[in-house]
Amino acid sequence: MEVLLYLGCTVPIRNLNYEVSARLTAQALGINFRDLEEFGCCGFPLKSLNVEDTIVTAARNLALAEREGLDICALCNACAGTLNEVAHQVRTNLELREKINRRLKVVGLHVEGKVKVRNFVRLLWEEIGVEGIRKAVTRPLEGIMLAPHYGCHYLKPSELNVGFDSPETPKTLSEMITATGAAVVNYPSLLDCCGGGLLGMSEEVANAMAARKLIDVSKTGAHALVLVCPFCNVMYEGQQKKIAKSTGLDLKTPVVYYPQALGLALGMKSDQLGFKLNRIKPTGLLKIVEG
Amino acid sequence: MARINLNKLDPQFKHRVADQPGGEGLKACFLCKACTAACPIQPLDKRYDPRKIIRMVLLGMKDEVLKSDFIWLCSSCYGCQEVCPQNVRFTEVMYAIKNLAAQEACMPPGLTAQRSLLRKHGRLYEVGEFENDKRFKLGLPPIVEHPEDYEKLLPDRPTGV
Ligand code: SF4
Ligand code: SF4
Ligand code: SF4
Ligand code: SF4
C-alpha cells in the first residue's frame, strides 16, 4: 500500500533512529512511504494559545494529503492525534469546515476531512497484522523482554479511536511486540502519562511522572522500554539521567522505538536501524540478538 | 488561597469559557470529582485540581484562574475526559481556559516563541545544512522548509486572537 509519511517537526531533526527504522521496516513489509516536502508542523503547539489556529494548521496539512489522494502515517503520537482530531471535526462539523475553508482560501487549499491518519504501529497492526509480521520475521527476538509504552495520544481520546485499541486495556503494541518473538513485560504503571506535556512548565512534576514507569520497568528486568512517539522519548530517554540522579536510583533502562525492535526481527543490522543514536545503549538486547 | 472577594467575581466568565471552541461541555459538569481522581498531575501538585478549576470557573473567579500558573500544568493526557460521566471533555475545557488566558496576555513566553518559529519556518526546529547533512549520512531525504502557508494562515499577533 502507499501512504504519505508525516514526519512532523521533531522526528526528522531529533529522532533519526526512529525515522530510519520506520522507513526500512515499512519498505520490507511492502508499505510504500511517500514523502511530501510541503508537510510542516501539525499545529499542536498552537493549541494552548488558540484552538482555531491549530485546526487551520492541521487542516492545511490534511488538505495537502487530500490533494494527493492518500492517507497519512505519522510517527509522532501528537501529530497523529492532532491531525486525526481535526480530520474528524472538519468531517462532522459543517459550520467549522466552511469557516476553516474560508481561512484556507488564502493558500489555495480546500479540506473535507476525508484522510485517515494513523500512527505507524496502528497502520502496521491494521494493514499488516500480527500474523503478517510473524510471517515476515526471519530472526525471532527469542529471550528478549520488552516493556511497551503506548502514550496517551495513541489511545485517547477514545471517541476518536472507535474500533481500535482500548485505553484501559491496550493490546496492539503488546501484540506487535509478541509478533517479533520477544516477550512482553507487564508492569503496574503501563498506562501512565510520561509528563512530557508539562516539562516546560515544571520539570519537577514532569520528572516525577516519568520516574514511576522507569522504576517499574527497571524492576522487571526488561531489556528495553518500547516507544512509538518522540515526545515520550524526551521524558524516558532524555530525562532519565536526571531522574536517576534526583531519585538516587540506578536507572539504566534502554529505550527503543518499535520499528527498531521490529527491524532486528526482520534480520536488519543494528547499524542500519540507527541504534548508534540511542542514548542509553540497549547492549543486553543487541548482544542476545547479534551476538 | 485567600478568601474570595465576591465583588470581584465575574458572572460572565463561565459563559466566555463555554463559548470558546472546546469549552462547550463545561456547563454539563455536576462536580462529581471523577476527573480529579483520574488526573496524574493532581497528586503531584495540589494546586492543580480539575474539579476545583471547574468550580472556580462556575463561580466566576476569572483572575484567579486566568492569571494562575497552574492552568499550564495540564499534560493533556485525556485521563479526565475518559472518565467523565457528563461528557464535559475537560482536556478541551482546559484548552478553552488557556486560550482565554492567552487573550489576556497571560501565557508562558515559550508558547509565543514557538508560534513565531512556526510563522518563520513552518516547523518548531529550524532546518539548516547541519541537520540535512546528518540526514544525508543516514540515507534520509533532506527537509525543505515551507513557511509560506504558515505565515499567511497564522495572523501576525502574538496569540493569534
Ligand atoms: S506534534 Fe509536534 S512534532 Fe508533531 S508536527 Fe506537531 S509540533 Fe511538530
Ligand atoms: S505519554 Fe506523554 S508524550 Fe506520550 S503521548 Fe502521552 S502525553 Fe504525549
Ligand atoms: S468528571 Fe466530569 S462531571 Fe465529574 S467533576 Fe469532572 S468534569 Fe465534572
Ligand atoms: S488532561 Fe489534564 S486535567 Fe485531564 S487528567 Fe490529564 S493532566 Fe489532568
PDB file of N, CA, C and O in Angstrom, chain B residues 92-142:
ATOM      1  N   GLU B  92     -10.333  19.488  26.795  1.00  0.00           N
ATOM      2  CA  GLU B  92     -10.642  20.561  25.852  1.00  0.00           C
ATOM      3  C   GLU B  92     -11.070  21.835  26.579  1.00  0.00           C
ATOM      4  O   GLU B  92     -10.768  22.946  26.136  1.00  0.00           O
ATOM      5  N   VAL B  93     -11.775  21.670  27.716  1.00  0.00           N
ATOM      6  CA  VAL B  93     -12.147  22.843  28.516  1.00  0.00           C
ATOM      7  C   VAL B  93     -10.877  23.570  28.975  1.00  0.00           C
ATOM      8  O   VAL B  93     -10.798  24.799  28.969  1.00  0.00           O
ATOM      9  N   MET B  94      -9.846  22.789  29.343  1.00  0.00           N
ATOM     10  CA  MET B  94      -8.582  23.418  29.750  1.00  0.00           C
ATOM     11  C   MET B  94      -7.988  24.229  28.603  1.00  0.00           C
ATOM     12  O   MET B  94      -7.431  25.302  28.825  1.00  0.00           O
ATOM     13  N   TYR B  95      -8.090  23.706  27.373  1.00  0.00           N
ATOM     14  CA  TYR B  95      -7.593  24.496  26.233  1.00  0.00           C
ATOM     15  C   TYR B  95      -8.397  25.783  26.090  1.00  0.00           C
ATOM     16  O   TYR B  95      -7.837  26.853  25.820  1.00  0.00           O
ATOM     17  N   ALA B  96      -9.712  25.703  26.306  1.00  0.00           N
ATOM     18  CA  ALA B  96     -10.554  26.905  26.220  1.00  0.00           C
ATOM     19  C   ALA B  96     -10.097  27.932  27.259  1.00  0.00           C
ATOM     20  O   ALA B  96      -9.979  29.123  26.965  1.00  0.00           O
ATOM     21  N   ILE B  97      -9.809  27.447  28.472  1.00  0.00           N
ATOM     22  CA  ILE B  97      -9.362  28.353  29.537  1.00  0.00           C
ATOM     23  C   ILE B  97      -8.008  28.970  29.174  1.00  0.00           C
ATOM     24  O   ILE B  97      -7.789  30.166  29.294  1.00  0.00           O
ATOM     25  N   LYS B  98      -7.095  28.135  28.666  1.00  0.00           N
ATOM     26  CA  LYS B  98      -5.771  28.657  28.310  1.00  0.00           C
ATOM     27  C   LYS B  98      -5.877  29.652  27.153  1.00  0.00           C
ATOM     28  O   LYS B  98      -5.167  30.651  27.126  1.00  0.00           O
ATOM     29  N   ASN B  99      -6.772  29.384  26.211  1.00  0.00           N
ATOM     30  CA  ASN B  99      -6.970  30.336  25.104  1.00  0.00           C
ATOM     31  C   ASN B  99      -7.429  31.696  25.625  1.00  0.00           C
ATOM     32  O   ASN B  99      -6.986  32.739  25.150  1.00  0.00           O
ATOM     33  N   LEU B 100      -8.317  31.683  26.624  1.00  0.00           N
ATOM     34  CA  LEU B 100      -8.777  32.949  27.205  1.00  0.00           C
ATOM     35  C   LEU B 100      -7.635  33.641  27.942  1.00  0.00           C
ATOM     36  O   LEU B 100      -7.483  34.856  27.865  1.00  0.00           O
ATOM     37  N   ALA B 101      -6.833  32.856  28.653  1.00  0.00           N
ATOM     38  CA  ALA B 101      -5.686  33.433  29.351  1.00  0.00           C
ATOM     39  C   ALA B 101      -4.759  34.094  28.338  1.00  0.00           C
ATOM     40  O   ALA B 101      -4.261  35.205  28.552  1.00  0.00           O
ATOM     41  N   ALA B 102      -4.558  33.422  27.190  1.00  0.00           N
ATOM     42  CA  ALA B 102      -3.686  33.981  26.157  1.00  0.00           C
ATOM     43  C   ALA B 102      -4.258  35.291  25.620  1.00  0.00           C
ATOM     44  O   ALA B 102      -3.529  36.248  25.366  1.00  0.00           O
ATOM     45  N   GLN B 103      -5.589  35.348  25.501  1.00  0.00           N
ATOM     46  CA  GLN B 103      -6.215  36.595  25.044  1.00  0.00           C
ATOM     47  C   GLN B 103      -5.941  37.736  26.009  1.00  0.00           C
ATOM     48  O   GLN B 103      -5.932  38.900  25.622  1.00  0.00           O
ATOM     49  N   GLU B 104      -5.770  37.389  27.280  1.00  0.00           N
ATOM     50  CA  GLU B 104      -5.472  38.427  28.277  1.00  0.00           C
ATOM     51  C   GLU B 104      -3.965  38.556  28.485  1.00  0.00           C
ATOM     52  O   GLU B 104      -3.512  39.107  29.476  1.00  0.00           O
ATOM     53  N   ALA B 105      -3.206  37.987  27.551  1.00  0.00           N
ATOM     54  CA  ALA B 105      -1.746  38.063  27.588  1.00  0.00           C
ATOM     55  C   ALA B 105      -1.140  37.402  28.827  1.00  0.00           C
ATOM     56  O   ALA B 105      -0.085  37.808  29.295  1.00  0.00           O
ATOM     57  N   CYS B 106      -1.814  36.407  29.389  1.00  0.00           N
ATOM     58  CA  CYS B 106      -1.231  35.650  30.495  1.00  0.00           C
ATOM     59  C   CYS B 106      -0.813  34.287  29.960  1.00  0.00           C
ATOM     60  O   CYS B 106      -1.597  33.343  30.026  1.00  0.00           O
ATOM     61  N   MET B 107       0.368  34.178  29.400  1.00  0.00           N
ATOM     62  CA  MET B 107       0.810  32.851  28.957  1.00  0.00           C
ATOM     63  C   MET B 107       2.309  32.752  29.071  1.00  0.00           C
ATOM     64  O   MET B 107       3.014  33.744  29.100  1.00  0.00           O
ATOM     65  N   PRO B 108       2.826  31.498  29.154  1.00  0.00           N
ATOM     66  CA  PRO B 108       4.263  31.330  29.264  1.00  0.00           C
ATOM     67  C   PRO B 108       4.943  31.803  27.968  1.00  0.00           C
ATOM     68  O   PRO B 108       4.419  31.557  26.876  1.00  0.00           O
ATOM     69  N   PRO B 109       6.062  32.514  28.091  1.00  0.00           N
ATOM     70  CA  PRO B 109       6.727  33.076  26.908  1.00  0.00           C
ATOM     71  C   PRO B 109       7.122  32.019  25.875  1.00  0.00           C
ATOM     72  O   PRO B 109       7.143  32.302  24.681  1.00  0.00           O
ATOM     73  N   GLY B 110       7.400  30.796  26.327  1.00  0.00           N
ATOM     74  CA  GLY B 110       7.811  29.745  25.399  1.00  0.00           C
ATOM     75  C   GLY B 110       6.801  29.514  24.285  1.00  0.00           C
ATOM     76  O   GLY B 110       7.159  29.257  23.143  1.00  0.00           O
ATOM     77  N   LEU B 111       5.521  29.645  24.614  1.00  0.00           N
ATOM     78  CA  LEU B 111       4.487  29.352  23.630  1.00  0.00           C
ATOM     79  C   LEU B 111       4.466  30.379  22.501  1.00  0.00           C
ATOM     80  O   LEU B 111       4.307  30.029  21.332  1.00  0.00           O
ATOM     81  N   THR B 112       4.622  31.641  22.847  1.00  0.00           N
ATOM     82  CA  THR B 112       4.634  32.664  21.800  1.00  0.00           C
ATOM     83  C   THR B 112       5.889  32.524  20.944  1.00  0.00           C
ATOM     84  O   THR B 112       5.847  32.757  19.735  1.00  0.00           O
ATOM     85  N   ALA B 113       6.979  32.090  21.573  1.00  0.00           N
ATOM     86  CA  ALA B 113       8.213  31.879  20.806  1.00  0.00           C
ATOM     87  C   ALA B 113       8.007  30.767  19.785  1.00  0.00           C
ATOM     88  O   ALA B 113       8.433  30.873  18.632  1.00  0.00           O
ATOM     89  N   GLN B 114       7.310  29.696  20.195  1.00  0.00           N
ATOM     90  CA  GLN B 114       7.042  28.600  19.258  1.00  0.00           C
ATOM     91  C   GLN B 114       6.182  29.080  18.100  1.00  0.00           C
ATOM     92  O   GLN B 114       6.377  28.701  16.949  1.00  0.00           O
ATOM     93  N   ARG B 115       5.224  29.937  18.421  1.00  0.00           N
ATOM     94  CA  ARG B 115       4.347  30.453  17.378  1.00  0.00           C
ATOM     95  C   ARG B 115       5.159  31.248  16.337  1.00  0.00           C
ATOM     96  O   ARG B 115       4.946  31.107  15.135  1.00  0.00           O
ATOM     97  N   SER B 116       6.100  32.050  16.812  1.00  0.00           N
ATOM     98  CA  SER B 116       6.931  32.814  15.877  1.00  0.00           C
ATOM     99  C   SER B 116       7.756  31.878  15.006  1.00  0.00           C
ATOM    100  O   SER B 116       7.946  32.129  13.816  1.00  0.00           O
ATOM    101  N   LEU B 117       8.265  30.797  15.613  1.00  0.00           N
ATOM    102  CA  LEU B 117       9.044  29.827  14.834  1.00  0.00           C
ATOM    103  C   LEU B 117       8.194  29.226  13.717  1.00  0.00           C
ATOM    104  O   LEU B 117       8.654  29.075  12.584  1.00  0.00           O
ATOM    105  N   LEU B 118       6.952  28.899  14.036  1.00  0.00           N
ATOM    106  CA  LEU B 118       6.080  28.311  13.017  1.00  0.00           C
ATOM    107  C   LEU B 118       5.825  29.293  11.887  1.00  0.00           C
ATOM    108  O   LEU B 118       5.797  28.913  10.713  1.00  0.00           O
ATOM    109  N   ARG B 119       5.652  30.558  12.212  1.00  0.00           N
ATOM    110  CA  ARG B 119       5.414  31.548  11.158  1.00  0.00           C
ATOM    111  C   ARG B 119       6.652  31.713  10.285  1.00  0.00           C
ATOM    112  O   ARG B 119       6.563  32.001   9.109  1.00  0.00           O
ATOM    113  N   LYS B 120       7.804  31.538  10.886  1.00  0.00           N
ATOM    114  CA  LYS B 120       9.048  31.789  10.168  1.00  0.00           C
ATOM    115  C   LYS B 120       9.571  30.563   9.421  1.00  0.00           C
ATOM    116  O   LYS B 120      10.157  30.671   8.349  1.00  0.00           O
ATOM    117  N   HIS B 121       9.389  29.386  10.010  1.00  0.00           N
ATOM    118  CA  HIS B 121       9.979  28.178   9.417  1.00  0.00           C
ATOM    119  C   HIS B 121       8.944  27.112   9.058  1.00  0.00           C
ATOM    120  O   HIS B 121       9.277  26.107   8.432  1.00  0.00           O
ATOM    121  N   GLY B 122       7.725  27.264   9.545  1.00  0.00           N
ATOM    122  CA  GLY B 122       6.719  26.236   9.301  1.00  0.00           C
ATOM    123  C   GLY B 122       6.941  25.003  10.152  1.00  0.00           C
ATOM    124  O   GLY B 122       6.273  23.984   9.992  1.00  0.00           O
ATOM    125  N   ARG B 123       7.907  25.069  11.030  1.00  0.00           N
ATOM    126  CA  ARG B 123       8.197  23.953  11.942  1.00  0.00           C
ATOM    127  C   ARG B 123       8.820  24.479  13.222  1.00  0.00           C
ATOM    128  O   ARG B 123       9.268  25.614  13.284  1.00  0.00           O
ATOM    129  N   LEU B 124       8.864  23.608  14.222  1.00  0.00           N
ATOM    130  CA  LEU B 124       9.373  24.029  15.530  1.00  0.00           C
ATOM    131  C   LEU B 124      10.888  24.156  15.560  1.00  0.00           C
ATOM    132  O   LEU B 124      11.436  24.868  16.386  1.00  0.00           O
ATOM    133  N   TYR B 125      11.550  23.398  14.686  1.00  0.00           N
ATOM    134  CA  TYR B 125      13.006  23.449  14.669  1.00  0.00           C
ATOM    135  C   TYR B 125      13.453  23.915  13.302  1.00  0.00           C
ATOM    136  O   TYR B 125      13.011  23.379  12.282  1.00  0.00           O
ATOM    137  N   GLU B 126      14.315  24.875  13.306  1.00  0.00           N
ATOM    138  CA  GLU B 126      14.864  25.383  12.062  1.00  0.00           C
ATOM    139  C   GLU B 126      15.714  24.284  11.415  1.00  0.00           C
ATOM    140  O   GLU B 126      16.426  23.563  12.107  1.00  0.00           O
ATOM    141  N   VAL B 127      15.619  24.152  10.104  1.00  0.00           N
ATOM    142  CA  VAL B 127      16.407  23.129   9.420  1.00  0.00           C
ATOM    143  C   VAL B 127      17.470  23.787   8.554  1.00  0.00           C
ATOM    144  O   VAL B 127      17.156  24.573   7.662  1.00  0.00           O
ATOM    145  N   GLY B 128      18.709  23.475   8.836  1.00  0.00           N
ATOM    146  CA  GLY B 128      19.807  24.040   8.058  1.00  0.00           C
ATOM    147  C   GLY B 128      20.667  22.940   7.471  1.00  0.00           C
ATOM    148  O   GLY B 128      20.281  21.777   7.440  1.00  0.00           O
ATOM    149  N   GLU B 129      21.838  23.355   7.029  1.00  0.00           N
ATOM    150  CA  GLU B 129      22.764  22.420   6.395  1.00  0.00           C
ATOM    151  C   GLU B 129      23.191  21.315   7.363  1.00  0.00           C
ATOM    152  O   GLU B 129      23.270  20.150   6.996  1.00  0.00           O
ATOM    153  N   PHE B 130      23.433  21.713   8.606  1.00  0.00           N
ATOM    154  CA  PHE B 130      23.897  20.759   9.607  1.00  0.00           C
ATOM    155  C   PHE B 130      22.914  19.598   9.752  1.00  0.00           C
ATOM    156  O   PHE B 130      23.290  18.426   9.706  1.00  0.00           O
ATOM    157  N   GLU B 131      21.631  19.947   9.889  1.00  0.00           N
ATOM    158  CA  GLU B 131      20.602  18.921  10.067  1.00  0.00           C
ATOM    159  C   GLU B 131      20.496  18.032   8.827  1.00  0.00           C
ATOM    160  O   GLU B 131      20.414  16.811   8.937  1.00  0.00           O
ATOM    161  N   ASN B 132      20.504  18.661   7.654  1.00  0.00           N
ATOM    162  CA  ASN B 132      20.342  17.872   6.436  1.00  0.00           C
ATOM    163  C   ASN B 132      21.573  17.012   6.138  1.00  0.00           C
ATOM    164  O   ASN B 132      21.467  15.957   5.522  1.00  0.00           O
ATOM    165  N   ASP B 133      22.714  17.474   6.602  1.00  0.00           N
ATOM    166  CA  ASP B 133      23.937  16.686   6.464  1.00  0.00           C
ATOM    167  C   ASP B 133      23.829  15.399   7.277  1.00  0.00           C
ATOM    168  O   ASP B 133      24.162  14.312   6.810  1.00  0.00           O
ATOM    169  N   LYS B 134      23.354  15.576   8.495  1.00  0.00           N
ATOM    170  CA  LYS B 134      23.167  14.405   9.364  1.00  0.00           C
ATOM    171  C   LYS B 134      22.184  13.420   8.730  1.00  0.00           C
ATOM    172  O   LYS B 134      22.369  12.210   8.763  1.00  0.00           O
ATOM    173  N   ARG B 135      21.138  13.962   8.143  1.00  0.00           N
ATOM    174  CA  ARG B 135      20.130  13.124   7.487  1.00  0.00           C
ATOM    175  C   ARG B 135      20.736  12.403   6.289  1.00  0.00           C
ATOM    176  O   ARG B 135      20.526  11.212   6.096  1.00  0.00           O
ATOM    177  N   PHE B 136      21.500  13.154   5.514  1.00  0.00           N
ATOM    178  CA  PHE B 136      22.119  12.588   4.312  1.00  0.00           C
ATOM    179  C   PHE B 136      22.983  11.381   4.663  1.00  0.00           C
ATOM    180  O   PHE B 136      22.940  10.346   3.998  1.00  0.00           O
ATOM    181  N   LYS B 137      23.738  11.527   5.744  1.00  0.00           N
ATOM    182  CA  LYS B 137      24.639  10.436   6.149  1.00  0.00           C
ATOM    183  C   LYS B 137      23.886   9.164   6.525  1.00  0.00           C
ATOM    184  O   LYS B 137      24.433   8.069   6.475  1.00  0.00           O
ATOM    185  N   LEU B 138      22.648   9.326   6.922  1.00  0.00           N
ATOM    186  CA  LEU B 138      21.842   8.146   7.249  1.00  0.00           C
ATOM    187  C   LEU B 138      20.972   7.708   6.073  1.00  0.00           C
ATOM    188  O   LEU B 138      20.117   6.831   6.213  1.00  0.00           O
ATOM    189  N   GLY B 139      21.178   8.355   4.932  1.00  0.00           N
ATOM    190  CA  GLY B 139      20.405   7.995   3.747  1.00  0.00           C
ATOM    191  C   GLY B 139      18.988   8.550   3.757  1.00  0.00           C
ATOM    192  O   GLY B 139      18.105   8.039   3.049  1.00  0.00           O
ATOM    193  N   LEU B 140      18.762   9.609   4.553  1.00  0.00           N
ATOM    194  CA  LEU B 140      17.413  10.185   4.633  1.00  0.00           C
ATOM    195  C   LEU B 140      17.296  11.415   3.718  1.00  0.00           C
ATOM    196  O   LEU B 140      18.255  12.178   3.584  1.00  0.00           O
ATOM    197  N   PRO B 141      16.129  11.620   3.122  1.00  0.00           N
ATOM    198  CA  PRO B 141      15.956  12.768   2.219  1.00  0.00           C
ATOM    199  C   PRO B 141      16.020  14.091   2.994  1.00  0.00           C
ATOM    200  O   PRO B 141      15.691  14.128   4.180  1.00  0.00           O
ATOM    201  N   PRO B 142      16.442  15.156   2.326  1.00  0.00           N
ATOM    202  CA  PRO B 142      16.552  16.453   3.013  1.00  0.00           C
ATOM    203  C   PRO B 142      15.178  17.004   3.397  1.00  0.00           C
ATOM    204  O   PRO B 142      14.174  16.694   2.767  1.00  0.00           O
TER     205      PRO B 142
END
